Tab-separated table of C-alpha atoms in Angstrom:
chain	number	residue	atom	x	y	z
A	1	UNK	CA	6.581	9.670	26.340
A	2	UNK	CA	4.729	8.502	23.298
A	3	UNK	CA	2.430	11.174	21.894
A	4	UNK	CA	-0.315	8.599	21.620
A	5	UNK	CA	0.219	7.267	25.162
A	6	UNK	CA	-2.734	9.130	26.654
A	7	UNK	CA	-5.161	8.416	23.815
A	8	UNK	CA	-7.733	5.769	24.768
A	9	UNK	CA	-7.377	2.559	22.756
A	10	UNK	CA	-10.855	2.812	21.210
A	11	UNK	CA	-10.017	6.066	19.431
A	12	UNK	CA	-6.483	5.144	18.412
A	13	UNK	CA	-6.894	4.821	14.668
A	14	UNK	CA	-4.533	2.516	12.786
A	15	UNK	CA	-2.252	4.533	10.573
A	16	UNK	CA	0.385	3.731	7.993
A	17	UNK	CA	3.844	5.084	8.814
A	18	UNK	CA	5.598	7.562	6.569
A	19	UNK	CA	9.102	8.046	5.204
A	20	UNK	CA	10.402	11.413	6.353
A	21	UNK	CA	13.290	12.510	4.145
A	22	UNK	CA	15.563	15.326	5.280
A	23	UNK	CA	18.065	16.694	2.785
A	24	UNK	CA	20.266	19.750	2.791
A	25	UNK	CA	23.530	21.029	1.477
A	26	UNK	CA	26.325	20.323	3.947
A	27	UNK	CA	26.481	22.767	6.832
A	28	UNK	CA	22.747	23.546	6.985
A	29	UNK	CA	22.206	21.638	10.231
A	30	UNK	CA	20.279	18.658	8.895
A	31	UNK	CA	22.020	16.007	10.990
A	32	UNK	CA	21.530	17.929	14.239
A	33	UNK	CA	17.828	18.356	13.468
A	34	UNK	CA	17.536	14.658	12.569
A	35	UNK	CA	19.105	13.601	15.884
A	36	UNK	CA	16.854	15.877	17.890
A	37	UNK	CA	13.785	14.573	16.082
A	38	UNK	CA	14.752	10.980	16.872
A	39	UNK	CA	15.169	11.914	20.550
A	40	UNK	CA	11.693	13.405	20.898
A	41	UNK	CA	9.645	11.250	18.511
A	42	UNK	CA	9.294	7.661	19.740
A	43	UNK	CA	7.302	6.670	16.642
A	44	UNK	CA	10.196	7.714	14.404
A	45	UNK	CA	13.358	5.702	13.790
A	46	UNK	CA	16.342	6.175	11.524
A	47	UNK	CA	16.595	4.050	8.406
A	48	UNK	CA	19.604	1.747	8.745
A	49	UNK	CA	21.458	1.327	5.459
A	50	UNK	CA	23.412	-1.636	4.214
A	51	UNK	CA	27.028	-1.057	3.215
A	52	UNK	CA	29.939	-3.037	1.875
A	53	UNK	CA	32.409	-0.722	3.591
A	54	UNK	CA	34.310	-2.321	6.504
A	55	UNK	CA	32.960	-1.605	9.979
A	56	UNK	CA	34.877	0.962	11.990
A	57	UNK	CA	35.669	0.093	15.623
A	58	UNK	CA	33.148	2.652	16.897
A	59	UNK	CA	30.306	1.264	14.763
A	60	UNK	CA	27.709	-1.336	15.702
A	61	UNK	CA	26.310	-3.706	13.093
A	62	UNK	CA	22.548	-3.171	12.707
A	63	UNK	CA	22.706	0.240	14.407
A	64	UNK	CA	24.963	2.392	12.270
A	65	UNK	CA	24.815	0.127	9.232
A	66	UNK	CA	24.100	-3.424	8.263
A	67	UNK	CA	27.593	-4.500	7.167
A	68	UNK	CA	27.331	-6.953	4.300
A	69	UNK	CA	29.717	-8.354	1.713
A	70	UNK	CA	29.801	-7.339	-1.943
A	71	UNK	CA	28.115	-10.508	-3.143
A	72	UNK	CA	25.146	-9.977	-0.820
A	73	UNK	CA	24.983	-6.309	-1.816
A	74	UNK	CA	25.026	-7.043	-5.539
A	75	UNK	CA	22.215	-9.535	-5.073
A	76	UNK	CA	20.089	-6.917	-3.252
A	77	UNK	CA	20.663	-4.447	-6.094
A	78	UNK	CA	19.892	-7.064	-8.733
A	79	UNK	CA	16.670	-8.148	-7.026
A	80	UNK	CA	15.514	-4.539	-6.555
A	81	UNK	CA	15.518	-4.985	-2.799
A	82	UNK	CA	17.086	-1.564	-2.207
A	83	UNK	CA	14.955	1.581	-2.328
A	84	UNK	CA	18.027	3.610	-3.248
A	85	UNK	CA	21.697	2.837	-3.498
A	86	UNK	CA	24.972	4.493	-4.433
A	87	UNK	CA	28.661	3.784	-4.790
A	88	UNK	CA	30.878	6.074	-2.709
A	89	UNK	CA	34.675	5.680	-2.848
A	90	UNK	CA	34.293	2.127	-4.121
A	91	UNK	CA	31.836	0.970	-1.470
A	92	UNK	CA	28.160	0.221	-1.935
A	93	UNK	CA	25.487	1.850	0.247
A	94	UNK	CA	21.735	1.244	0.100
A	95	UNK	CA	18.365	1.292	1.860
A	96	UNK	CA	16.778	-2.166	2.246
A	97	UNK	CA	13.128	-2.015	1.179
A	98	UNK	CA	11.830	-4.812	3.400
A	99	UNK	CA	12.762	-3.153	6.708
A	100	UNK	CA	11.146	0.120	5.642
A	101	UNK	CA	7.975	-1.609	4.472
A	102	UNK	CA	7.751	-3.500	7.780
A	103	UNK	CA	8.029	-0.274	9.758
A	104	UNK	CA	5.455	1.609	7.661
A	105	UNK	CA	3.021	-1.260	7.840
A	106	UNK	CA	3.177	-1.267	11.648
A	107	UNK	CA	2.570	2.504	11.846
A	108	UNK	CA	6.193	3.475	12.518
A	109	UNK	CA	7.781	6.394	10.689
A	110	UNK	CA	11.243	6.108	9.164
A	111	UNK	CA	13.671	9.017	8.972
A	112	UNK	CA	16.092	9.400	6.052
A	113	UNK	CA	19.071	11.695	6.386
A	114	UNK	CA	20.115	11.638	2.719
A	115	UNK	CA	21.238	13.881	-0.119
A	116	UNK	CA	19.204	14.938	-3.145
A	117	UNK	CA	20.485	12.017	-5.231
A	118	UNK	CA	19.127	9.553	-2.670
A	119	UNK	CA	15.879	11.483	-2.368
A	120	UNK	CA	15.428	11.373	-6.144
A	121	UNK	CA	15.808	7.596	-6.127
A	122	UNK	CA	13.373	7.183	-3.223
A	123	UNK	CA	10.749	9.289	-5.003
A	124	UNK	CA	11.037	7.025	-8.024
A	125	UNK	CA	10.350	3.963	-5.872
A	126	UNK	CA	7.716	5.291	-3.492
A	127	UNK	CA	4.997	7.857	-3.978
A	128	UNK	CA	2.344	8.053	-1.274
A	129	UNK	CA	4.501	7.172	1.730
A	130	UNK	CA	7.214	9.745	1.241
A	131	UNK	CA	7.420	13.233	2.755
A	132	UNK	CA	10.460	15.282	1.801
A	133	UNK	CA	11.940	18.366	3.442
A	134	UNK	CA	14.858	20.468	2.289
A	135	UNK	CA	16.786	22.471	4.864
A	136	UNK	CA	18.486	25.696	3.840
A	137	UNK	CA	21.164	27.622	5.706
A	138	UNK	CA	20.091	31.185	6.632
A	139	UNK	CA	22.724	32.821	4.379
A	140	UNK	CA	25.939	32.194	2.479
A	141	UNK	CA	27.850	34.191	5.089
A	142	UNK	CA	26.498	32.035	7.915
A	143	UNK	CA	27.281	28.931	5.902
A	144	UNK	CA	30.889	29.996	5.371
A	145	UNK	CA	31.168	30.698	9.097
A	146	UNK	CA	29.863	27.232	9.963
A	147	UNK	CA	32.172	25.480	7.525
A	148	UNK	CA	35.206	27.326	8.850
A	149	UNK	CA	34.259	26.575	12.444
A	150	UNK	CA	33.784	22.912	11.712
A	151	UNK	CA	37.135	22.192	10.183
A	152	UNK	CA	40.450	23.888	10.111
A	153	UNK	CA	40.370	24.060	6.375
A	154	UNK	CA	42.196	26.364	4.045
A	155	UNK	CA	40.259	29.070	2.224
A	156	UNK	CA	40.645	27.024	-0.904
A	157	UNK	CA	38.955	23.979	0.614
A	158	UNK	CA	36.140	26.107	2.049
A	159	UNK	CA	35.651	27.782	-1.332
A	160	UNK	CA	35.443	24.384	-3.019
A	161	UNK	CA	32.839	23.232	-0.516
A	162	UNK	CA	30.807	26.380	-1.007
A	163	UNK	CA	30.795	25.750	-4.738
A	164	UNK	CA	29.522	22.216	-4.080
A	165	UNK	CA	26.848	23.604	-1.769
A	166	UNK	CA	25.809	26.139	-4.416
A	167	UNK	CA	25.209	23.198	-6.754
A	168	UNK	CA	23.402	21.060	-4.152
A	169	UNK	CA	21.128	23.877	-3.043
A	170	UNK	CA	19.557	24.134	-6.507
A	171	UNK	CA	17.616	20.949	-5.700
A	172	UNK	CA	15.401	22.689	-3.138
A	173	UNK	CA	12.613	22.842	-5.735
A	174	UNK	CA	12.167	19.039	-5.710
A	175	UNK	CA	10.997	18.900	-2.092
A	176	UNK	CA	7.519	19.035	-0.511
A	177	UNK	CA	8.639	21.281	2.336
A	178	UNK	CA	11.458	23.805	2.535
A	179	UNK	CA	12.740	25.253	5.790
A	180	UNK	CA	15.409	27.832	6.503
A	181	UNK	CA	17.381	26.696	9.545
A	182	UNK	CA	17.836	30.016	11.266
A	183	UNK	CA	17.196	28.794	14.822
A	184	UNK	CA	17.650	25.146	15.842
A	185	UNK	CA	14.806	25.065	18.385
A	186	UNK	CA	12.373	26.565	15.899
A	187	UNK	CA	13.515	24.228	13.126
A	188	UNK	CA	13.091	21.105	15.251
A	189	UNK	CA	9.581	22.239	16.191
A	190	UNK	CA	8.737	22.989	12.571
A	191	UNK	CA	9.957	19.547	11.471
A	192	UNK	CA	7.864	17.982	14.254
A	193	UNK	CA	4.835	19.940	13.038
A	194	UNK	CA	5.310	18.454	9.592
A	195	UNK	CA	5.374	14.977	11.157
A	196	UNK	CA	2.241	15.645	13.247
A	197	UNK	CA	0.415	17.077	10.239
A	198	UNK	CA	1.417	14.317	7.834
A	199	UNK	CA	0.254	11.694	10.331
A	200	UNK	CA	-3.175	13.362	10.314
A	201	UNK	CA	-3.465	13.057	6.535
A	202	UNK	CA	-6.609	11.115	5.822
A	203	UNK	CA	-4.952	8.666	3.462
A	204	UNK	CA	-2.373	7.595	6.057
A	205	UNK	CA	-5.041	6.823	8.681
A	206	UNK	CA	-5.998	3.482	7.228
A	207	UNK	CA	-8.217	2.672	10.229
A	208	UNK	CA	-10.547	5.653	9.762
A	209	UNK	CA	-13.238	3.878	7.740
A	210	UNK	CA	-13.593	1.389	10.601
A	211	UNK	CA	-13.648	4.110	13.229
A	212	UNK	CA	-16.256	6.161	11.411
A	213	UNK	CA	-18.561	3.189	10.910
A	214	UNK	CA	-19.756	3.508	14.535
A	215	UNK	CA	-21.605	6.703	13.643
A	216	UNK	CA	-23.892	4.787	11.318
A	217	UNK	CA	-25.784	3.450	14.312
A	218	UNK	CA	-27.505	5.816	16.688
A	219	UNK	CA	-26.395	5.204	20.288
A	220	UNK	CA	-28.831	4.201	23.006
A	221	UNK	CA	-30.424	7.356	24.407
B	1	UNK	CA	3.144	37.546	19.366
B	2	UNK	CA	3.585	36.827	15.704
B	3	UNK	CA	5.441	33.556	15.101
B	4	UNK	CA	7.585	35.345	12.551
B	5	UNK	CA	8.333	38.289	14.879
B	6	UNK	CA	11.797	37.070	15.842
B	7	UNK	CA	12.845	36.027	12.341
B	8	UNK	CA	15.308	38.506	10.819
B	9	UNK	CA	13.886	40.330	7.791
B	10	UNK	CA	16.509	38.990	5.387
B	11	UNK	CA	15.381	35.392	5.899
B	12	UNK	CA	11.652	36.099	6.009
B	13	UNK	CA	10.560	34.504	2.763
B	14	UNK	CA	7.429	35.825	1.081
B	15	UNK	CA	4.699	33.235	1.199
B	16	UNK	CA	1.197	32.950	-0.173
B	17	UNK	CA	-1.514	32.532	2.447
B	18	UNK	CA	-3.734	29.479	2.583
B	19	UNK	CA	-7.424	28.791	3.102
B	20	UNK	CA	-7.826	26.568	6.141
B	21	UNK	CA	-11.198	24.834	6.060
B	22	UNK	CA	-12.543	23.180	9.198
B	23	UNK	CA	-15.654	21.044	8.889
B	24	UNK	CA	-17.345	18.627	11.227
B	25	UNK	CA	-20.714	17.223	12.096
B	26	UNK	CA	-22.396	19.343	14.751
B	27	UNK	CA	-21.157	18.649	18.265
B	28	UNK	CA	-17.605	17.641	17.326
B	29	UNK	CA	-16.052	20.833	18.719
B	30	UNK	CA	-15.125	22.566	15.479
B	31	UNK	CA	-16.188	26.064	16.490
B	32	UNK	CA	-14.283	25.936	19.779
B	33	UNK	CA	-11.150	24.795	17.957
B	34	UNK	CA	-11.612	27.533	15.347
B	35	UNK	CA	-11.888	30.235	18.028
B	36	UNK	CA	-8.811	28.999	19.850
B	37	UNK	CA	-6.845	28.927	16.603
B	38	UNK	CA	-7.801	32.517	15.839
B	39	UNK	CA	-6.664	33.552	19.334
B	40	UNK	CA	-3.199	32.066	19.002
B	41	UNK	CA	-2.475	32.523	15.284
B	42	UNK	CA	-2.058	36.202	14.352
B	43	UNK	CA	-1.509	35.353	10.690
B	44	UNK	CA	-4.908	33.668	10.555
B	45	UNK	CA	-8.254	35.449	10.313
B	46	UNK	CA	-11.808	34.254	9.906
B	47	UNK	CA	-13.469	34.609	6.536
B	48	UNK	CA	-16.333	37.091	6.827
B	49	UNK	CA	-19.361	36.052	4.762
B	50	UNK	CA	-21.932	38.237	3.087
B	51	UNK	CA	-25.557	37.646	3.969
B	52	UNK	CA	-28.967	39.015	3.062
B	53	UNK	CA	-30.318	38.118	6.499
B	54	UNK	CA	-31.093	41.155	8.709
B	55	UNK	CA	-28.447	42.081	11.261
B	56	UNK	CA	-29.168	41.049	14.836
B	57	UNK	CA	-28.582	43.667	17.554
B	58	UNK	CA	-25.526	41.785	18.862
B	59	UNK	CA	-23.882	41.621	15.420
B	60	UNK	CA	-21.399	44.044	13.890
B	61	UNK	CA	-21.377	44.655	10.143
B	62	UNK	CA	-18.023	43.597	8.665
B	63	UNK	CA	-17.162	41.497	11.723
B	64	UNK	CA	-19.857	38.826	11.961
B	65	UNK	CA	-21.109	39.306	8.419
B	66	UNK	CA	-21.179	41.832	5.643
B	67	UNK	CA	-24.904	42.613	5.601
B	68	UNK	CA	-26.023	43.305	2.041
B	69	UNK	CA	-29.352	43.512	0.250
B	70	UNK	CA	-30.718	40.857	-2.078
B	71	UNK	CA	-29.952	42.837	-5.225
B	72	UNK	CA	-26.294	43.176	-4.265
B	73	UNK	CA	-26.162	39.490	-3.329
B	74	UNK	CA	-27.708	38.324	-6.594
B	75	UNK	CA	-25.186	40.411	-8.522
B	76	UNK	CA	-22.291	38.781	-6.624
B	77	UNK	CA	-23.649	35.325	-7.432
B	78	UNK	CA	-24.221	36.202	-11.064
B	79	UNK	CA	-20.727	37.638	-11.505
B	80	UNK	CA	-19.099	34.608	-9.796
B	81	UNK	CA	-17.730	36.846	-7.070
B	82	UNK	CA	-18.585	34.339	-4.338
B	83	UNK	CA	-16.360	31.317	-3.708
B	84	UNK	CA	-19.321	29.433	-2.245
B	85	UNK	CA	-22.872	30.373	-1.426
B	86	UNK	CA	-26.059	28.853	-0.079
B	87	UNK	CA	-29.656	29.696	0.698
B	88	UNK	CA	-30.648	28.980	4.292
B	89	UNK	CA	-34.230	29.660	5.437
B	90	UNK	CA	-34.727	32.067	2.560
B	91	UNK	CA	-31.569	34.119	3.131
B	92	UNK	CA	-28.457	34.139	0.992
B	93	UNK	CA	-24.999	33.498	2.475
B	94	UNK	CA	-21.669	33.541	0.630
B	95	UNK	CA	-17.904	33.991	0.739
B	96	UNK	CA	-16.658	36.992	-1.271
B	97	UNK	CA	-13.713	35.938	-3.428
B	98	UNK	CA	-11.970	39.319	-3.558
B	99	UNK	CA	-11.362	39.596	0.208
B	100	UNK	CA	-9.948	36.074	0.353
B	101	UNK	CA	-7.675	36.647	-2.628
B	102	UNK	CA	-6.388	39.881	-1.055
B	103	UNK	CA	-5.541	38.089	2.186
B	104	UNK	CA	-3.804	35.152	0.468
B	105	UNK	CA	-1.792	37.464	-1.728
B	106	UNK	CA	-0.476	39.357	1.292
B	107	UNK	CA	0.540	36.129	3.056
B	108	UNK	CA	-2.400	35.992	5.460
B	109	UNK	CA	-4.262	32.743	6.076
B	110	UNK	CA	-8.053	32.613	6.079
B	111	UNK	CA	-10.060	30.252	8.274
B	112	UNK	CA	-13.357	28.750	7.122
B	113	UNK	CA	-15.727	27.231	9.655
B	114	UNK	CA	-18.096	25.606	7.150
B	115	UNK	CA	-19.967	22.389	6.463
B	116	UNK	CA	-19.174	19.777	3.822
B	117	UNK	CA	-21.449	21.447	1.254
B	118	UNK	CA	-19.485	24.683	1.526
B	119	UNK	CA	-16.185	22.808	1.468
B	120	UNK	CA	-17.229	21.009	-1.724
B	121	UNK	CA	-17.963	24.331	-3.407
B	122	UNK	CA	-14.665	25.844	-2.270
B	123	UNK	CA	-12.716	22.874	-3.637
B	124	UNK	CA	-14.366	23.392	-7.013
B	125	UNK	CA	-13.240	27.023	-7.095
B	126	UNK	CA	-9.779	26.768	-5.593
B	127	UNK	CA	-7.204	24.015	-5.765
B	128	UNK	CA	-3.708	24.876	-4.572
B	129	UNK	CA	-4.624	27.339	-1.823
B	130	UNK	CA	-7.039	25.167	0.099
B	131	UNK	CA	-6.267	22.905	3.071
B	132	UNK	CA	-9.204	20.989	4.496
B	133	UNK	CA	-9.610	19.268	7.847
B	134	UNK	CA	-12.505	17.197	9.113
B	135	UNK	CA	-13.065	16.910	12.844
B	136	UNK	CA	-14.674	13.795	14.277
B	137	UNK	CA	-16.208	13.304	17.715
B	138	UNK	CA	-14.496	10.566	19.758
B	139	UNK	CA	-17.609	8.326	19.820
B	140	UNK	CA	-21.359	8.286	19.264
B	141	UNK	CA	-21.894	8.042	23.023
B	142	UNK	CA	-19.791	11.149	23.660
B	143	UNK	CA	-21.610	12.943	20.861
B	144	UNK	CA	-25.021	12.141	22.360
B	145	UNK	CA	-23.763	13.388	25.732
B	146	UNK	CA	-22.587	16.669	24.197
B	147	UNK	CA	-25.828	17.238	22.317
B	148	UNK	CA	-27.892	16.628	25.436
B	149	UNK	CA	-25.707	18.929	27.511
B	150	UNK	CA	-25.913	21.708	24.976
B	151	UNK	CA	-29.669	21.935	24.691
B	152	UNK	CA	-32.558	20.809	26.759
B	153	UNK	CA	-33.907	18.804	23.907
B	154	UNK	CA	-36.236	15.851	23.916
B	155	UNK	CA	-34.870	12.423	23.053
B	156	UNK	CA	-36.657	12.709	19.748
B	157	UNK	CA	-34.835	15.905	18.803
B	158	UNK	CA	-31.492	14.456	19.879
B	159	UNK	CA	-32.176	11.297	17.859
B	160	UNK	CA	-32.994	13.395	14.790
B	161	UNK	CA	-29.766	15.321	15.205
B	162	UNK	CA	-27.767	12.149	15.567
B	163	UNK	CA	-29.266	10.870	12.322
B	164	UNK	CA	-28.203	14.118	10.617
B	165	UNK	CA	-24.715	13.744	12.074
B	166	UNK	CA	-24.530	10.157	10.839
B	167	UNK	CA	-25.185	11.503	7.339
B	168	UNK	CA	-22.759	14.433	7.636
B	169	UNK	CA	-19.951	12.290	8.998
B	170	UNK	CA	-19.815	10.219	5.816
B	171	UNK	CA	-18.043	13.156	4.142
B	172	UNK	CA	-14.836	12.668	6.149
B	173	UNK	CA	-13.277	10.974	3.125
B	174	UNK	CA	-13.260	14.235	1.109
B	175	UNK	CA	-10.830	15.999	3.425
B	176	UNK	CA	-7.015	16.291	3.387
B	177	UNK	CA	-6.706	15.848	7.150
B	178	UNK	CA	-8.933	14.058	9.615
B	179	UNK	CA	-8.711	14.529	13.365
B	180	UNK	CA	-10.609	12.910	16.219
B	181	UNK	CA	-11.354	15.586	18.799
B	182	UNK	CA	-10.746	13.615	21.952
B	183	UNK	CA	-8.934	16.344	23.879
B	184	UNK	CA	-9.331	20.048	23.075
B	185	UNK	CA	-5.756	21.054	23.922
B	186	UNK	CA	-4.334	18.288	21.772
B	187	UNK	CA	-6.697	19.075	18.912
B	188	UNK	CA	-5.823	22.779	18.886
B	189	UNK	CA	-2.126	21.877	18.818
B	190	UNK	CA	-2.667	19.380	16.030
B	191	UNK	CA	-4.562	21.952	13.949
B	192	UNK	CA	-1.740	24.442	14.556
B	193	UNK	CA	0.768	21.842	13.404
B	194	UNK	CA	-1.148	21.494	10.168
B	195	UNK	CA	-0.971	25.267	9.704
B	196	UNK	CA	2.769	25.382	10.467
B	197	UNK	CA	3.435	22.477	8.107
B	198	UNK	CA	1.307	23.811	5.262
B	199	UNK	CA	3.061	27.177	5.493
B	200	UNK	CA	6.361	25.363	4.972
B	201	UNK	CA	5.151	23.756	1.757
B	202	UNK	CA	7.547	24.746	-0.961
B	203	UNK	CA	4.860	25.888	-3.371
B	204	UNK	CA	3.379	28.350	-0.870
B	205	UNK	CA	6.756	30.022	-0.218
B	206	UNK	CA	6.725	32.108	-3.352
B	207	UNK	CA	9.837	34.038	-2.255
B	208	UNK	CA	12.096	30.991	-2.059
B	209	UNK	CA	13.596	31.253	-5.542
B	210	UNK	CA	14.763	34.762	-4.657
B	211	UNK	CA	16.110	33.692	-1.297
B	212	UNK	CA	18.016	30.746	-2.714
B	213	UNK	CA	19.630	32.835	-5.453
B	214	UNK	CA	22.136	34.213	-2.919
B	215	UNK	CA	23.845	30.817	-2.769
B	216	UNK	CA	24.822	31.112	-6.400
B	217	UNK	CA	27.566	33.552	-5.453
B	218	UNK	CA	30.339	32.486	-3.116
B	219	UNK	CA	30.649	34.880	-0.157
B	220	UNK	CA	33.848	36.812	0.520
B	221	UNK	CA	36.168	34.602	2.575
């Protein structure tokens, strides 16, 4: 059910969508929270990236990624049509600006499940529309437990990952909101609260001036 | 039940409280929302003003107001110990800064049920700690209905009030958040979401740097 479903049309104020960026070191639960948010928030959809990497059999073009060739990708980069982009293992990945702008303009929110490098690039491109949240694991011990559970890795591999996480986690200070993911249910609710609150920000409710104009005239008594 | 009751002590990050300012034209439901918020949010308490007006029999000193004499009041004004103050019908009213600062410092939030004049003064005094929300009635018709229900006033009195409201409502554009109070339940939840979100703001969680420092050291494997 849409949260605005039961609001009468005459008080539904036009709003501009927002870009909700979730980042975290690996193992903090970001992707689970992102999925849950998408399930319960009909006005929120995941940003679909472009990539030059070949499609895997399980992937659907336009859902998991927009699969494009290198020439197309390079042109998008050159024309500044990507909000952020990165090369990973020789393949290009990026966020097409036009799709995001279309969503925001129609009052839809876009979710970004990206790392701090991507978030830094987005912040450079966009200022008012972006809301960023960093998710922290509850402790290093819990993090080590999660990493070991997830993969049957050697201690050496886990140690290497923890070192990477220690480096990634230092970027918490660049985010608007910071949340410790101690309890999934609580974290999903907290992330939803951020969405609800940010939608109520005056500057996102572009239809307010119109709505308020009715109070200029006294009603018939 | 405190929302932080079930959070283990080691991940309870010290935070600085916030000043939550609710304003609205009369009849928009602000005071009802404020009362409901205070009922359900144990970390939120109402700011208690000082006043030179005589105590009414139903009022308790230190609960409804701090009742002080004019000399005391003038000294507070002179020494800039009030965050905002106003003269109403020959009596002084004001918000003592020290009590608010004490609450914020101990991680307690303070609620202000004040008009746009008071909010303007608060904003001048405080910048980072203040979160402001303006509450709008759903329509002029609904507003007229509410005003008529509330008091057995003549059409003339209601018309005069509506004119005042028309003037007050123009200050919506000075607030961080704007909410149309169409449904009380929904509005209380939305105001709570703003509180939850604002508490998660990185800059209010003054204990985060400490918390995050644990990730610098790899845990024993």
